[in-house]
Tab-separated table of C-alpha atoms in Angstrom:
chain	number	residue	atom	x	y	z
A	27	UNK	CA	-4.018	-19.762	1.571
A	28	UNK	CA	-4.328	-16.052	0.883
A	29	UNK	CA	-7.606	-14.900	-0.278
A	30	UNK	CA	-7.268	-13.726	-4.070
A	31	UNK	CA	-8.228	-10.088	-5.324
A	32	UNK	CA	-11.300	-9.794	-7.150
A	33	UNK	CA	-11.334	-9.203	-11.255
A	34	UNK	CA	-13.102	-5.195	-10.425
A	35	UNK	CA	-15.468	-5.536	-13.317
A	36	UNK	CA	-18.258	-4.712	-10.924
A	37	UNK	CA	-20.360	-1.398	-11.746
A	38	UNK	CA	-19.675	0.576	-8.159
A	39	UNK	CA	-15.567	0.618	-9.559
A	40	UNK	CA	-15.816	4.070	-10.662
A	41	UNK	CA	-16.865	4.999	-7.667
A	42	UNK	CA	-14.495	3.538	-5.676
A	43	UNK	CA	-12.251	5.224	-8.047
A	44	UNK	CA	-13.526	8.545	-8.025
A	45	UNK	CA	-12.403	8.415	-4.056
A	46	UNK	CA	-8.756	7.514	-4.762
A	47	UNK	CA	-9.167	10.037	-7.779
A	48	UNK	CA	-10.306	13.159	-5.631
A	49	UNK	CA	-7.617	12.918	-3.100
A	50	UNK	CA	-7.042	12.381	0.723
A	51	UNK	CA	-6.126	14.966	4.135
A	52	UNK	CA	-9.099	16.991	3.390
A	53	UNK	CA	-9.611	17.456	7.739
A	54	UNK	CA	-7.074	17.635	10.098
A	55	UNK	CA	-6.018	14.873	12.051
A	56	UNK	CA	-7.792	14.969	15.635
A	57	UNK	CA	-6.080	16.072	19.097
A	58	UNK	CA	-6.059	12.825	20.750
A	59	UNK	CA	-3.549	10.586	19.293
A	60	UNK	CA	-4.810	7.309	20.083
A	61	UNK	CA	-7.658	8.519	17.483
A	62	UNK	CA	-5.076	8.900	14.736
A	63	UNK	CA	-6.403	6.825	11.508
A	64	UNK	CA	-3.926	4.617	10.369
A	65	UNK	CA	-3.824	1.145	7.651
A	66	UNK	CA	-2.381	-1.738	9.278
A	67	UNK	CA	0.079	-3.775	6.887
A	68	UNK	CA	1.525	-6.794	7.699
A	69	UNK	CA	4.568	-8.435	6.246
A	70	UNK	CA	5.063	-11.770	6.415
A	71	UNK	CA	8.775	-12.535	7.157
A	72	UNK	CA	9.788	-16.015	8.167
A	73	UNK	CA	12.603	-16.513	9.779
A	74	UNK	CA	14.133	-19.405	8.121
A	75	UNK	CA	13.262	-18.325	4.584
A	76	UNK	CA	12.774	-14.945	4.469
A	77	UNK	CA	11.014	-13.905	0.855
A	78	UNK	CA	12.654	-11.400	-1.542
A	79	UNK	CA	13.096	-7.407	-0.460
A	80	UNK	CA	11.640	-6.616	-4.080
A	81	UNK	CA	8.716	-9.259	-3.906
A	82	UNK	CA	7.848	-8.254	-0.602
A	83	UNK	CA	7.484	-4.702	-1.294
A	84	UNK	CA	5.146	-5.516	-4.828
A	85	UNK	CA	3.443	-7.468	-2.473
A	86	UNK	CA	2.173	-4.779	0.428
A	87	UNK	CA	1.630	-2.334	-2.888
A	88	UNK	CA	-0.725	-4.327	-4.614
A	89	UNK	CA	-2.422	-5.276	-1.108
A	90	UNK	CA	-2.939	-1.828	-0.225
A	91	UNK	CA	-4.539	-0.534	-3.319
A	92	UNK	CA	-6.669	-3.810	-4.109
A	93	UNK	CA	-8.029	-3.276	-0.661
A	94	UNK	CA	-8.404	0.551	-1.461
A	95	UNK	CA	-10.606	-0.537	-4.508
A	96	UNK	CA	-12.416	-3.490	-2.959
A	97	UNK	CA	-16.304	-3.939	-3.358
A	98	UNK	CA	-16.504	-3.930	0.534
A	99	UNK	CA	-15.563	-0.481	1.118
A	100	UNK	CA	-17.813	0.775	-1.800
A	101	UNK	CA	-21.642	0.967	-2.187
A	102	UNK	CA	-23.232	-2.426	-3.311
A	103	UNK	CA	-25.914	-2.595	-6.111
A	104	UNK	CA	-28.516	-2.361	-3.575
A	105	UNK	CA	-27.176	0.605	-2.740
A	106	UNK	CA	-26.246	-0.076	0.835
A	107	UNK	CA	-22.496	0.806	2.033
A	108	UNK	CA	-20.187	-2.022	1.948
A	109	UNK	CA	-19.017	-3.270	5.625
A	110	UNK	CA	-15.433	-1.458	5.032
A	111	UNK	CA	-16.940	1.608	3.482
A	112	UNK	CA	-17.177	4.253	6.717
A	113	UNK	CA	-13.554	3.317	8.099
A	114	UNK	CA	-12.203	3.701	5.111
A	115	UNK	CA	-13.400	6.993	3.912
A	116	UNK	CA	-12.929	8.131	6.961
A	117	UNK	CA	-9.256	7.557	6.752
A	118	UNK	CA	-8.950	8.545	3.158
A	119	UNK	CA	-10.315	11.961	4.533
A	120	UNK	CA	-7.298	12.258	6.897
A	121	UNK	CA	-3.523	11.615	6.096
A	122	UNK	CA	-2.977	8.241	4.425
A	123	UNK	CA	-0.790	7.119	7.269
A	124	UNK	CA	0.015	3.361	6.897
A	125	UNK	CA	2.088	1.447	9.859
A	126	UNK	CA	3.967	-1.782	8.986
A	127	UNK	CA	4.704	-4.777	11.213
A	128	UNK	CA	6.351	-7.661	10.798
A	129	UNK	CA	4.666	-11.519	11.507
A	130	UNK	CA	5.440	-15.237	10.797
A	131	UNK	CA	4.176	-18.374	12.167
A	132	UNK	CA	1.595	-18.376	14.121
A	133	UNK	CA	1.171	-14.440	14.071
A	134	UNK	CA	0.801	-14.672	10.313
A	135	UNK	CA	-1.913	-17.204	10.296
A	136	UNK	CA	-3.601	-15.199	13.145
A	137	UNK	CA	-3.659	-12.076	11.099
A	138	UNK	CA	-5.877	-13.576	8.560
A	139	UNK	CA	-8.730	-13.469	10.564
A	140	UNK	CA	-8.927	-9.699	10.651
A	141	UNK	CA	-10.635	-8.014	8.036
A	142	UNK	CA	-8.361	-7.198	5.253
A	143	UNK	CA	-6.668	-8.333	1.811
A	144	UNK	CA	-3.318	-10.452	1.433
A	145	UNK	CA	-1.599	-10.313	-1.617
A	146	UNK	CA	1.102	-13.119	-1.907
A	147	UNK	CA	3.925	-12.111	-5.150
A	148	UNK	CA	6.045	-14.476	-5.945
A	149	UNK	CA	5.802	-16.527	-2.113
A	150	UNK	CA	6.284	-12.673	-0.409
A	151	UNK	CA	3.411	-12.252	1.347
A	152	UNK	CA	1.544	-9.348	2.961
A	153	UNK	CA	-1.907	-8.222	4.444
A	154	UNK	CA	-3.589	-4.553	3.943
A	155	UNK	CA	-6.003	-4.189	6.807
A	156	UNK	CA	-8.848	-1.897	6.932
A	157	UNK	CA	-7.760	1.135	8.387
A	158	UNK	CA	-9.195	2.496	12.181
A	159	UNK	CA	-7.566	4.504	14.977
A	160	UNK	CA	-4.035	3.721	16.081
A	161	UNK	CA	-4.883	3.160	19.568
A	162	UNK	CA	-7.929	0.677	19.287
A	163	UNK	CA	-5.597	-1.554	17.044
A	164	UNK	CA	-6.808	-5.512	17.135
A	165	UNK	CA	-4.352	-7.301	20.027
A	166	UNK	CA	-3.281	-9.760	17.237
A	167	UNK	CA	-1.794	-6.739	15.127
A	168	UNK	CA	-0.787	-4.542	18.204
A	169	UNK	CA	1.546	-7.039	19.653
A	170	UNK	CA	3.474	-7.441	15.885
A	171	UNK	CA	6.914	-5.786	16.131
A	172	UNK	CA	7.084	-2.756	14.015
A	173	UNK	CA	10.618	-2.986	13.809
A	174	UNK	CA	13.947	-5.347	14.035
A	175	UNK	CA	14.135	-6.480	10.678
A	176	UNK	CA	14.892	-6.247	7.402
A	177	UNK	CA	15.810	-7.408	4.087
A	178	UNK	CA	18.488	-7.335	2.040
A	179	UNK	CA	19.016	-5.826	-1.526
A	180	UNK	CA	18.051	-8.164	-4.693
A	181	UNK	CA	18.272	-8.493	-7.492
A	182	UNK	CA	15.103	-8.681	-9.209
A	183	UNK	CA	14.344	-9.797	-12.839
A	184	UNK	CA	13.786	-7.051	-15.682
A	185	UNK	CA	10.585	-5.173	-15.623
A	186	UNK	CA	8.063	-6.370	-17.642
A	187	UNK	CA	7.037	-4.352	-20.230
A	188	UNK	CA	4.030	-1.899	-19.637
A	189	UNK	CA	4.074	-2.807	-15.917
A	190	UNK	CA	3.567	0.509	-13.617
A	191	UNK	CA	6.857	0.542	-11.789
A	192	UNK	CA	7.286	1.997	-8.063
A	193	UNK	CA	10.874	3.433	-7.884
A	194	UNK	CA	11.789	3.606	-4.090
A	195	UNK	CA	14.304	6.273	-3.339
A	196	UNK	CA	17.615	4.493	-2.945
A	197	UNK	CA	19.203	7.400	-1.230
A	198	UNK	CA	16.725	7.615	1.998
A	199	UNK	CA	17.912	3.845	3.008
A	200	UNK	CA	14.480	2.802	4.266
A	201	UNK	CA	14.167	0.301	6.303
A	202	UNK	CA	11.692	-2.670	4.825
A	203	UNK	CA	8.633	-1.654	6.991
A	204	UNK	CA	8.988	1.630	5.543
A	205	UNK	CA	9.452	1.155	2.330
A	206	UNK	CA	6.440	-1.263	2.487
A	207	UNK	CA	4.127	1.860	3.359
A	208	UNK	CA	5.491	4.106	1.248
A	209	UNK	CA	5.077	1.954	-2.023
A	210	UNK	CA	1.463	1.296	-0.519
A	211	UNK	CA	1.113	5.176	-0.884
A	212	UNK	CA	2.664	5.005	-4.685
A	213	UNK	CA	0.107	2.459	-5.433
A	214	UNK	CA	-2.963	4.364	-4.194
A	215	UNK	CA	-1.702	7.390	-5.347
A	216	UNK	CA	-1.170	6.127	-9.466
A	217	UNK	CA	-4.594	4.179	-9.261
A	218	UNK	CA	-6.044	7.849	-7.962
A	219	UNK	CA	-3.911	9.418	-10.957
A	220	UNK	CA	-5.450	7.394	-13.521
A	221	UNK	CA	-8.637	7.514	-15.115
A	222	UNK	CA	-10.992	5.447	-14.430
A	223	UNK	CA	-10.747	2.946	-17.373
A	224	UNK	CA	-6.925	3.067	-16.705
A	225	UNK	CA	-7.500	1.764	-13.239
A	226	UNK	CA	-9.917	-0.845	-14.083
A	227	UNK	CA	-7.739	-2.094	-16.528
A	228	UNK	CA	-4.963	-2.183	-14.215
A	229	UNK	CA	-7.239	-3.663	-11.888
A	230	UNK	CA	-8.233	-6.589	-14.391
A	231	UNK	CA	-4.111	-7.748	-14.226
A	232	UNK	CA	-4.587	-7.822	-10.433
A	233	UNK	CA	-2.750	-4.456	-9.929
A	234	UNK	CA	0.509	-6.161	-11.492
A	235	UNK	CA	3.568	-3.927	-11.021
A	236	UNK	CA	7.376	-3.635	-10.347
A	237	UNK	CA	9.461	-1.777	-7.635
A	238	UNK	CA	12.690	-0.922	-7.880
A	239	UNK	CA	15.262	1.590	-6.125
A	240	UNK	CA	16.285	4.252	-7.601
A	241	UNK	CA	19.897	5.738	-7.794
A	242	UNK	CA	21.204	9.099	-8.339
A	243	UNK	CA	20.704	9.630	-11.855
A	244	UNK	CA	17.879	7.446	-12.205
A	245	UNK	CA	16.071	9.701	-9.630
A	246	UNK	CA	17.228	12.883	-11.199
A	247	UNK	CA	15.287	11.791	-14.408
A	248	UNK	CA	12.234	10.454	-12.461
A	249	UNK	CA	12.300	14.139	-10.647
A	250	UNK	CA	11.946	15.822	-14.179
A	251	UNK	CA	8.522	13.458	-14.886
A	252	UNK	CA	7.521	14.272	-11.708
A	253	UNK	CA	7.313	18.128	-13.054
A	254	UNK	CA	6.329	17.501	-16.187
A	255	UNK	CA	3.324	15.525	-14.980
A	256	UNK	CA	4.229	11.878	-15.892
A	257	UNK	CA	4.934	10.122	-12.805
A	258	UNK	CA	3.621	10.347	-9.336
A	259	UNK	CA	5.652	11.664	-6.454
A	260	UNK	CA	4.893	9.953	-2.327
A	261	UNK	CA	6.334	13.249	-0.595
A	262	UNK	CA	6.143	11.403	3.475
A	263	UNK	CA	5.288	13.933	6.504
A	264	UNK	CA	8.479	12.884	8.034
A	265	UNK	CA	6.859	11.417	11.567
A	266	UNK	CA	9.542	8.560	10.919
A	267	UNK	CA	13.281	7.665	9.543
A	268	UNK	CA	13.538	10.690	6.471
A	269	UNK	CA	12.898	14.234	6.726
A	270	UNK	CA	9.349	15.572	6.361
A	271	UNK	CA	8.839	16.424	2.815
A	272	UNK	CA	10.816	13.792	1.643
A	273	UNK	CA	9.906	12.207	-1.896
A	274	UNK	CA	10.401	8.516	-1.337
A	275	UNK	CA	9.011	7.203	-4.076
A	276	UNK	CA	7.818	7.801	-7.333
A	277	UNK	CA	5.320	5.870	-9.505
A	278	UNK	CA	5.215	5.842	-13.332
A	279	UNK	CA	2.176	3.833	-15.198
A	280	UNK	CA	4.515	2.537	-17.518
């Protein structure tokens, strides 16, 4: 079974917070690319009964930031740093680069033994890992395909009211595995955004939110929050499938 989120009531969440909340790419990334920091997601796609496009992407959102505000990569009340703490500020200090694969079967069950959080939303499931260098990935996430499938368009229920909702650029036409990491980046991003009792409170419903695409008009209006300060852009470098400065998602807390 996946392992559940904790409830962040704990006293180190501000914190935590306050490292989402100052930002990320404050040192350049280093020369040798196999030492390029990146998070690991994993989806898990079976192939028989493959879960929702929707579900699955609310799934490797909420994975991403509850592992980006667990107690393990915080200080504890002792004071000591939590056993995910150096990785992942050292990645949060680079560029938030986030690589998703693709697992079922056995390959699913094998990938939670590595150190990470799975996040299952309505039976789509997928796994944030603690980030580390691209080139010293674990041999159980290195041999996942990155690529060769995807997921159709749904059609998911009505957004709850008061949910944050992570509106995926319908125009860019990105593939599953990207969209995955760039709604990972949304969610990060608004839980950075908000202040600190915001987040905890979000944090108390178990980082519930929506994500939808976006069409034309729908993304001219969520442009115009964007400038106005209301909703939270995901502009990608471009290393893969859209054009650097792309926005390819944008989050609004409600």
């Amino acid at each position: 079974m996946p392992e559940s989120h904790p409830v962040f009531a704990d006293p180190g969440f501000e914190s935590r917070h306050g490292v989402l909340a100052r930002g990320y790419g404050h040192r350049e990334d280093p020369e040798d690319p196999s030492a390029v920091l990146a998070m690991p997601l994993v989806l898990h796609i079976p192939k028989g009964e493959p879960p929702a496009r929707s579900a699955l992407l609310e799934a490797a959102a909420v994975a991403t930031v509850a592992l980006c505000l667990d107690p393990r990569v915080g200080k504890g009340e002792d004071g000591q740093p939590g056993v995910w703490r150096d990785a992942f500020l050292s990645w949060n200090d680079a560029r938030i680069r986030k690589v998703s694969r693709r697992a079922r079967g056995a390959h699913w069950r094998a990938a939670q033994d590595i150190d990470g959080v799975t996040v299952d939303r309505g039976g789509a499931q997928a796994r944030a890992f603690v980030p580390g260098p691209v080139g010293g990935l674990d041999p159980r996430i290195a041999r996942l395909q990155i690529g060769g499938t995807d997921l159709p368009d749904d059609d998911p229920r009505e957004i709850p009211d008061g949910v944050p909702v992570l509106w995926v650029n319908a125009a860019l036409g990105m593939t599953v595995g990207k969209a995955a990491a760039q709604v990972g980046h949304a969610s990060m991003l608004l839980a950075g955004a908000l202040d600190a009792d915001s987040a905890r409170a979000w944090a108390a419903t178990g980082f519930r939110c929506a994500v939808r695409d976006a069409g034309r008009d729908r993304w001219s209006g969520l442009l115009a929050r964007v400038g106005d300060g209301t909703a939270v852009p995901v502009r990608d470098a471009g290393f893969t499938e859209v054009e650097p400065g792309s926005v390819t998602v944008i989050a609004t807390a409600s």
